[in-house]
Coordinates of C-alpha atoms in Angstrom, one line a residue:
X200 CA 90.7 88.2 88.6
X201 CA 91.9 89.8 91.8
X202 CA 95.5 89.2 92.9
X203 CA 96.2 89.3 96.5
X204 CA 98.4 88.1 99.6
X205 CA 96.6 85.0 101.2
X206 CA 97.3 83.7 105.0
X207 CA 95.9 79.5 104.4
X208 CA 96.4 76.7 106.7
X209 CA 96.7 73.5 104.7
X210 CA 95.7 70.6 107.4
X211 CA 95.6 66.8 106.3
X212 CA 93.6 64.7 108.5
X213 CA 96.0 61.6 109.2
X214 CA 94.5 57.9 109.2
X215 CA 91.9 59.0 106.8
X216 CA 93.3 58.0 103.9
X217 CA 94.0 54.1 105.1
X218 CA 89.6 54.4 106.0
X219 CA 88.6 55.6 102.3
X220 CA 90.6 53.5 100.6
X221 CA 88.6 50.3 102.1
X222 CA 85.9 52.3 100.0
X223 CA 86.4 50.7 96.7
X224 CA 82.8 49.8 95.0
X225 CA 79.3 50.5 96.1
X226 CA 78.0 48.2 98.9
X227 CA 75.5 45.2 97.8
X228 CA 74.7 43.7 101.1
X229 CA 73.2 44.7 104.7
X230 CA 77.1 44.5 105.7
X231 CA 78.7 46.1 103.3
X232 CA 76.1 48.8 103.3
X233 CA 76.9 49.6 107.2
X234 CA 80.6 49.3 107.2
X235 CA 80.1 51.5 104.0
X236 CA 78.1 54.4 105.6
X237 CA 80.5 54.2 109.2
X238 CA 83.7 54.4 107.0
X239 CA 82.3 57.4 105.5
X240 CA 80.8 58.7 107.9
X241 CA 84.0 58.3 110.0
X242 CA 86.0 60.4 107.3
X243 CA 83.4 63.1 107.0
X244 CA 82.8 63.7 110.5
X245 CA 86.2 64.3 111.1
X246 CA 86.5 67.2 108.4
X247 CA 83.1 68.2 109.7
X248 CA 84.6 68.5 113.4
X249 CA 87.8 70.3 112.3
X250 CA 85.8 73.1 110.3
X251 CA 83.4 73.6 113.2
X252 CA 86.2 73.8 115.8
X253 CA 88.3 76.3 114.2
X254 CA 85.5 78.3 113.0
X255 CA 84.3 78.9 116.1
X256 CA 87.5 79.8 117.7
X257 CA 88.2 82.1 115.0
X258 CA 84.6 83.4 115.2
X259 CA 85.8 84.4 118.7
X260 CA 88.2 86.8 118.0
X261 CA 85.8 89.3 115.9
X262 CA 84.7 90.0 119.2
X263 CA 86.1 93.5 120.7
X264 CA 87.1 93.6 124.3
X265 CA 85.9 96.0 126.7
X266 CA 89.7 97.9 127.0
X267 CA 89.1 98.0 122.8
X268 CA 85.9 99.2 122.8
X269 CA 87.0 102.2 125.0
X270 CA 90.0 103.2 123.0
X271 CA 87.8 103.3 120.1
X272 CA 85.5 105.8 122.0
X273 CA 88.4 108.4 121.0
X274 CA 88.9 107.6 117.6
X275 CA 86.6 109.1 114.4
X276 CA 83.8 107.2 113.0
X277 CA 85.6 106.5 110.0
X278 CA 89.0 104.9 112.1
X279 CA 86.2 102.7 114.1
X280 CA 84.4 101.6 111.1
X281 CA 87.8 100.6 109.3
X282 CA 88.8 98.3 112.2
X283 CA 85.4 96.8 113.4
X284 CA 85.6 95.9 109.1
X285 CA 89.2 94.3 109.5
X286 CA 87.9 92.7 112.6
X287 CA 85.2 90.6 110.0
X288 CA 87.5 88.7 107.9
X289 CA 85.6 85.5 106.1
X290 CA 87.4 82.1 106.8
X291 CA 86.7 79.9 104.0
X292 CA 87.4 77.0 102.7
X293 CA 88.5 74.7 100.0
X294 CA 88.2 70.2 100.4
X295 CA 89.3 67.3 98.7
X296 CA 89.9 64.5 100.0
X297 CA 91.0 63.8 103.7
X298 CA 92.7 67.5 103.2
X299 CA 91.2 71.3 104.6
X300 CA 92.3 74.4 103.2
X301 CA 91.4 77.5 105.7
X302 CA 92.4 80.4 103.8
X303 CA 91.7 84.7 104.0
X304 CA 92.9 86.9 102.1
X305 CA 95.7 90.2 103.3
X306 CA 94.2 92.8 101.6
X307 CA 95.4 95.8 103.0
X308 CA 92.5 97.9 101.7
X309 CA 89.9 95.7 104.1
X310 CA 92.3 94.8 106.6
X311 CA 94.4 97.9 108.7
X312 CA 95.2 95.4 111.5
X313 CA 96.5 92.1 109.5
X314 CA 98.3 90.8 112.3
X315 CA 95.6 90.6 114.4
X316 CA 93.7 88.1 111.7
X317 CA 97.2 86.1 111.7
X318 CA 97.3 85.6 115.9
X319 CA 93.2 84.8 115.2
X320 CA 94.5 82.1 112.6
X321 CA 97.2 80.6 114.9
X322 CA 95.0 80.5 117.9
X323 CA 92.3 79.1 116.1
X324 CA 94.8 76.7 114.7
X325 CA 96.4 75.6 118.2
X326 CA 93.5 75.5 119.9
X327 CA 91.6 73.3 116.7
X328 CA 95.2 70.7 116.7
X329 CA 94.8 70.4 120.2
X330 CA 91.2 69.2 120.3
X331 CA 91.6 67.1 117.6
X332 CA 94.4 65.3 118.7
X333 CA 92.8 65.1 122.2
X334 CA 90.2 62.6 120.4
X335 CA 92.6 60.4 119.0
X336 CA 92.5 62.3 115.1
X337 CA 96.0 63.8 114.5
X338 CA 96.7 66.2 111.8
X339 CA 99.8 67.2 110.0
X340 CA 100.2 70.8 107.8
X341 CA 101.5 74.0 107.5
X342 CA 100.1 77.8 107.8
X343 CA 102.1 80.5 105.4
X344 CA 101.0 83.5 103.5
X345 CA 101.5 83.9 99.5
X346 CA 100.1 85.0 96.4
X347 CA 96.9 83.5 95.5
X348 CA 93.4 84.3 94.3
X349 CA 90.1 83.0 94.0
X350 CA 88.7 81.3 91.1
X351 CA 85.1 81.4 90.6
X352 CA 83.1 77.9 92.3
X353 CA 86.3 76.6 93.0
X354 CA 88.1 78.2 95.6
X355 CA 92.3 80.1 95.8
X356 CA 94.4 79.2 93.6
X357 CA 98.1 80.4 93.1
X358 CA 101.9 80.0 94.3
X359 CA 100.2 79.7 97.9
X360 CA 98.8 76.0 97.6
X361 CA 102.1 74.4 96.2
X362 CA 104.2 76.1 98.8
X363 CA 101.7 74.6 101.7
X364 CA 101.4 71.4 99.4
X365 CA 104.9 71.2 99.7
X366 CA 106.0 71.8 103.3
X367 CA 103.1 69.6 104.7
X368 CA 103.9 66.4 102.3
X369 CA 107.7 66.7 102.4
X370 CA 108.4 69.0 105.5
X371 CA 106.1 68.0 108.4
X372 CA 106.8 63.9 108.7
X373 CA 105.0 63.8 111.6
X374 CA 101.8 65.5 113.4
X375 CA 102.8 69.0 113.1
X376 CA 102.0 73.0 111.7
X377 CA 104.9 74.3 109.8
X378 CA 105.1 77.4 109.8
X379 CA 106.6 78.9 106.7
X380 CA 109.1 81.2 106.3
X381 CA 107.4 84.1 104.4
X382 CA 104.3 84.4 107.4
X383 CA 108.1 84.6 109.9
X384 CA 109.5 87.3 107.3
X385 CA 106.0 89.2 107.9
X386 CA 105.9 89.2 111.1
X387 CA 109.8 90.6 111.6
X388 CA 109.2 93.2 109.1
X389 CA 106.2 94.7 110.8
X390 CA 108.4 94.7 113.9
X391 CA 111.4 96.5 112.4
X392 CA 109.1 99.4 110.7
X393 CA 108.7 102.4 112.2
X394 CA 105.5 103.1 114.0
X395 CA 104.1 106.7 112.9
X396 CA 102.3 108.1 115.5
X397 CA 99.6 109.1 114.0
X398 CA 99.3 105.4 112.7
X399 CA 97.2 103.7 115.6
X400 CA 96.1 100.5 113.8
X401 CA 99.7 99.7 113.0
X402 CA 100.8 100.6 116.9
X403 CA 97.8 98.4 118.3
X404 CA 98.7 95.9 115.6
X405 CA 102.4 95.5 116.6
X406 CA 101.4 94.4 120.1
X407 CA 100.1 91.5 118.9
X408 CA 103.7 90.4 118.1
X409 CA 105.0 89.4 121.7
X410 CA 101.6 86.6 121.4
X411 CA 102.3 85.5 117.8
X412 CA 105.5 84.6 118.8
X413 CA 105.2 82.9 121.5
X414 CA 102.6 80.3 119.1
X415 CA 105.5 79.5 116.8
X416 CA 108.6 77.6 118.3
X417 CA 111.9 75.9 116.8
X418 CA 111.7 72.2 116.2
X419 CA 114.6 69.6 117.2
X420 CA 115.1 69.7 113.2
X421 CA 115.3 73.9 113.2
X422 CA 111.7 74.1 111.4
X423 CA 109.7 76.7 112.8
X424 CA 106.5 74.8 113.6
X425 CA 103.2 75.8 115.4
X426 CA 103.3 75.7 119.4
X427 CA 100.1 74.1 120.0
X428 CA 100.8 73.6 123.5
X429 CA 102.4 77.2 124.4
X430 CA 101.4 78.4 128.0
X431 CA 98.2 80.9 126.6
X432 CA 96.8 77.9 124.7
X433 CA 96.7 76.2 128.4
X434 CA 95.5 79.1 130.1
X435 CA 92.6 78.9 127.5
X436 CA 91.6 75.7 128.2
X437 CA 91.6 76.9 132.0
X438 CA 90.2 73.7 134.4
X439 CA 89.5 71.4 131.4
X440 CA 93.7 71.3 130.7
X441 CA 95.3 68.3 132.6
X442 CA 92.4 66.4 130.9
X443 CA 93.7 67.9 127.6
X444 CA 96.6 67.2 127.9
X445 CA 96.6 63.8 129.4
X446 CA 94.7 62.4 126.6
X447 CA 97.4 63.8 124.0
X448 CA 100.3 62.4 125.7
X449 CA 98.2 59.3 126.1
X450 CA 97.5 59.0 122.8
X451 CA 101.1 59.5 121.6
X452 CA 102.3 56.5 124.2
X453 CA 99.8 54.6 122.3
X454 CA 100.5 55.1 118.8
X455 CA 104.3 54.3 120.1
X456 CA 103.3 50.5 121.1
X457 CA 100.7 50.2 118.1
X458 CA 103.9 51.1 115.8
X459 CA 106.1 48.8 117.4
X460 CA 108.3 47.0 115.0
X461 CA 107.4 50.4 112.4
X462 CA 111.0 52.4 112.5
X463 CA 109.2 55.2 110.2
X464 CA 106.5 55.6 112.6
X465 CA 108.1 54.9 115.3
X466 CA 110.6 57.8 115.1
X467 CA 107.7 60.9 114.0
X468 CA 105.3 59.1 117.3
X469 CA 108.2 59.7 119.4
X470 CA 108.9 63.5 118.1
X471 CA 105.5 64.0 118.9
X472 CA 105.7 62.6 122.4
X473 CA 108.9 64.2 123.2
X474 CA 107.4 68.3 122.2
X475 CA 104.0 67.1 124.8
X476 CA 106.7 66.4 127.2
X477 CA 108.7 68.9 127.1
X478 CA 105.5 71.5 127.2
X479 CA 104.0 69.6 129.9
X480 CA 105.2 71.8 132.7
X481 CA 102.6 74.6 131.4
X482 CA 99.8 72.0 131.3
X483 CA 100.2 69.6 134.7

């Protein structure tokens, strides 16, 4: 059994609970047999959407840009094979439920440019929140690193889930990434060490740190949480953006009158209208 550091992404899909619990015996009539399938197909298709959208995002990134590809023309063989490897780090996943666990591991000996795979993670993340909540599916979770590892058939296992358990059910309230304190500590610590010259993944790696920063912001309540609507996310989403991000703010306007009367849900809708608002200016 292999020990290792883990970055995950725990994501629950919200509303999906309410929909399976309606599922509560097998159907007997033509009815119940189609509200049956469409409630499950509902719920499935929305964890089907979410692993197809992020994968593909982070798919994007094992790609090596043209100014990459001509530094590398300097380096040994050996140097270029170790990065193009640490460039082809396996998303997977672990389900149950109306809950997806994205997870890699940090394993130094595969992986000479881990901050790269972490800016992958949180752009894939944004970028995967975004869409979703763009067709009316909100989620709510947290992205950290920890110590894990992988049982056999069933997926990580370790310190790492009950950290992410924990900051999503108790910490996030609302539809939100927290981003926990250990991936922050990571990220300052790479920035305080000392870059050895001779140590050119760890120099190319450290200029990732300017980006990953700019995807994690400071919530009204001080939790660091994942800035899905930061100015490179819009950028991204080039012409198609105003239609982005009208249908989010749309959406949050209309959970606010659905949830009229709700004080609960009332007071996380408006948190979530009031961070698309005050991102707006990079997205109108």
């Amino acid at each position: 059994m292999k020990i290792n550091y883990y970055l995950a992404a725990y994501i629950d899909i919200l509303g999906q609970g309410a929909k399976l619990s309606k599922i509560n015996k097998l159907p007997k009539t033509k009815e119940e047999k189609e509200e049956f399938n469409k409630l499950l197909n509902d719920t499935a298709d929305s964890v089907k959407k979410l692993h197809g959208v992020f994968q593909s995002y982070f798919d994007g990134f094992k790609e090596i840009s043209p100014e990459i590809k001509e530094r590398l023309e300097s380096w040994t063989q050996e140097m270029r094979d170790k990065f193009k490897n640490s460039k082809e780090i396996k998303l997977k996943y672990l389900y149950f439920s109306d809950t997806v666990v994205l997870y890699f591991p940090l394993d130094k000996e595969t992986n000479v440019a881990p901050l790269g795979s972490v800016y992958a993670a949180l752009t894939s993340a944004a970028s995967t929140f975004l869409i979703m909540l763009s067709e009316k599916t909100p989620l709510r979770g947290a992205i950290n690193i920890g110590i894990g590892t992988e049982l056999e058939n069933s997926g990580i296992y370790g310190p790492i889930l009950q950290n992410l358990h924990c900051l999503e059910n108790e910490v996030a309230k609302y539809p939100r990434i927290i981003i926990g304190d250990e991936l922050i500590q990571m990220i300052e610590d790479y920035d305080k060490e000392t870059i050895d010259e001779t140590d050119i993944y760890k120099a190319m790696d450290k200029m990732r740190i300017p980006s990953i920063r700019d995807l994690i912001c400071r919530d009204t309540d001080s939790h660091k949480i994942l800035n899905y609507l930061d100015k490179s996310i819009a950028d991204s989403f080039q012409t198609r953006k105003i239609e982005f991000y009208k249908k989010i703010k749309s959406f949050a306007d209309e959970q606010l009158e659905e949830y009229r009367g709700n004080d609960k849900l009332q007071k996380r809708y408006r948190k979530l209208r009031s961070y698309i608002r005050k991102k707006g200016s990079d997205w109108v």
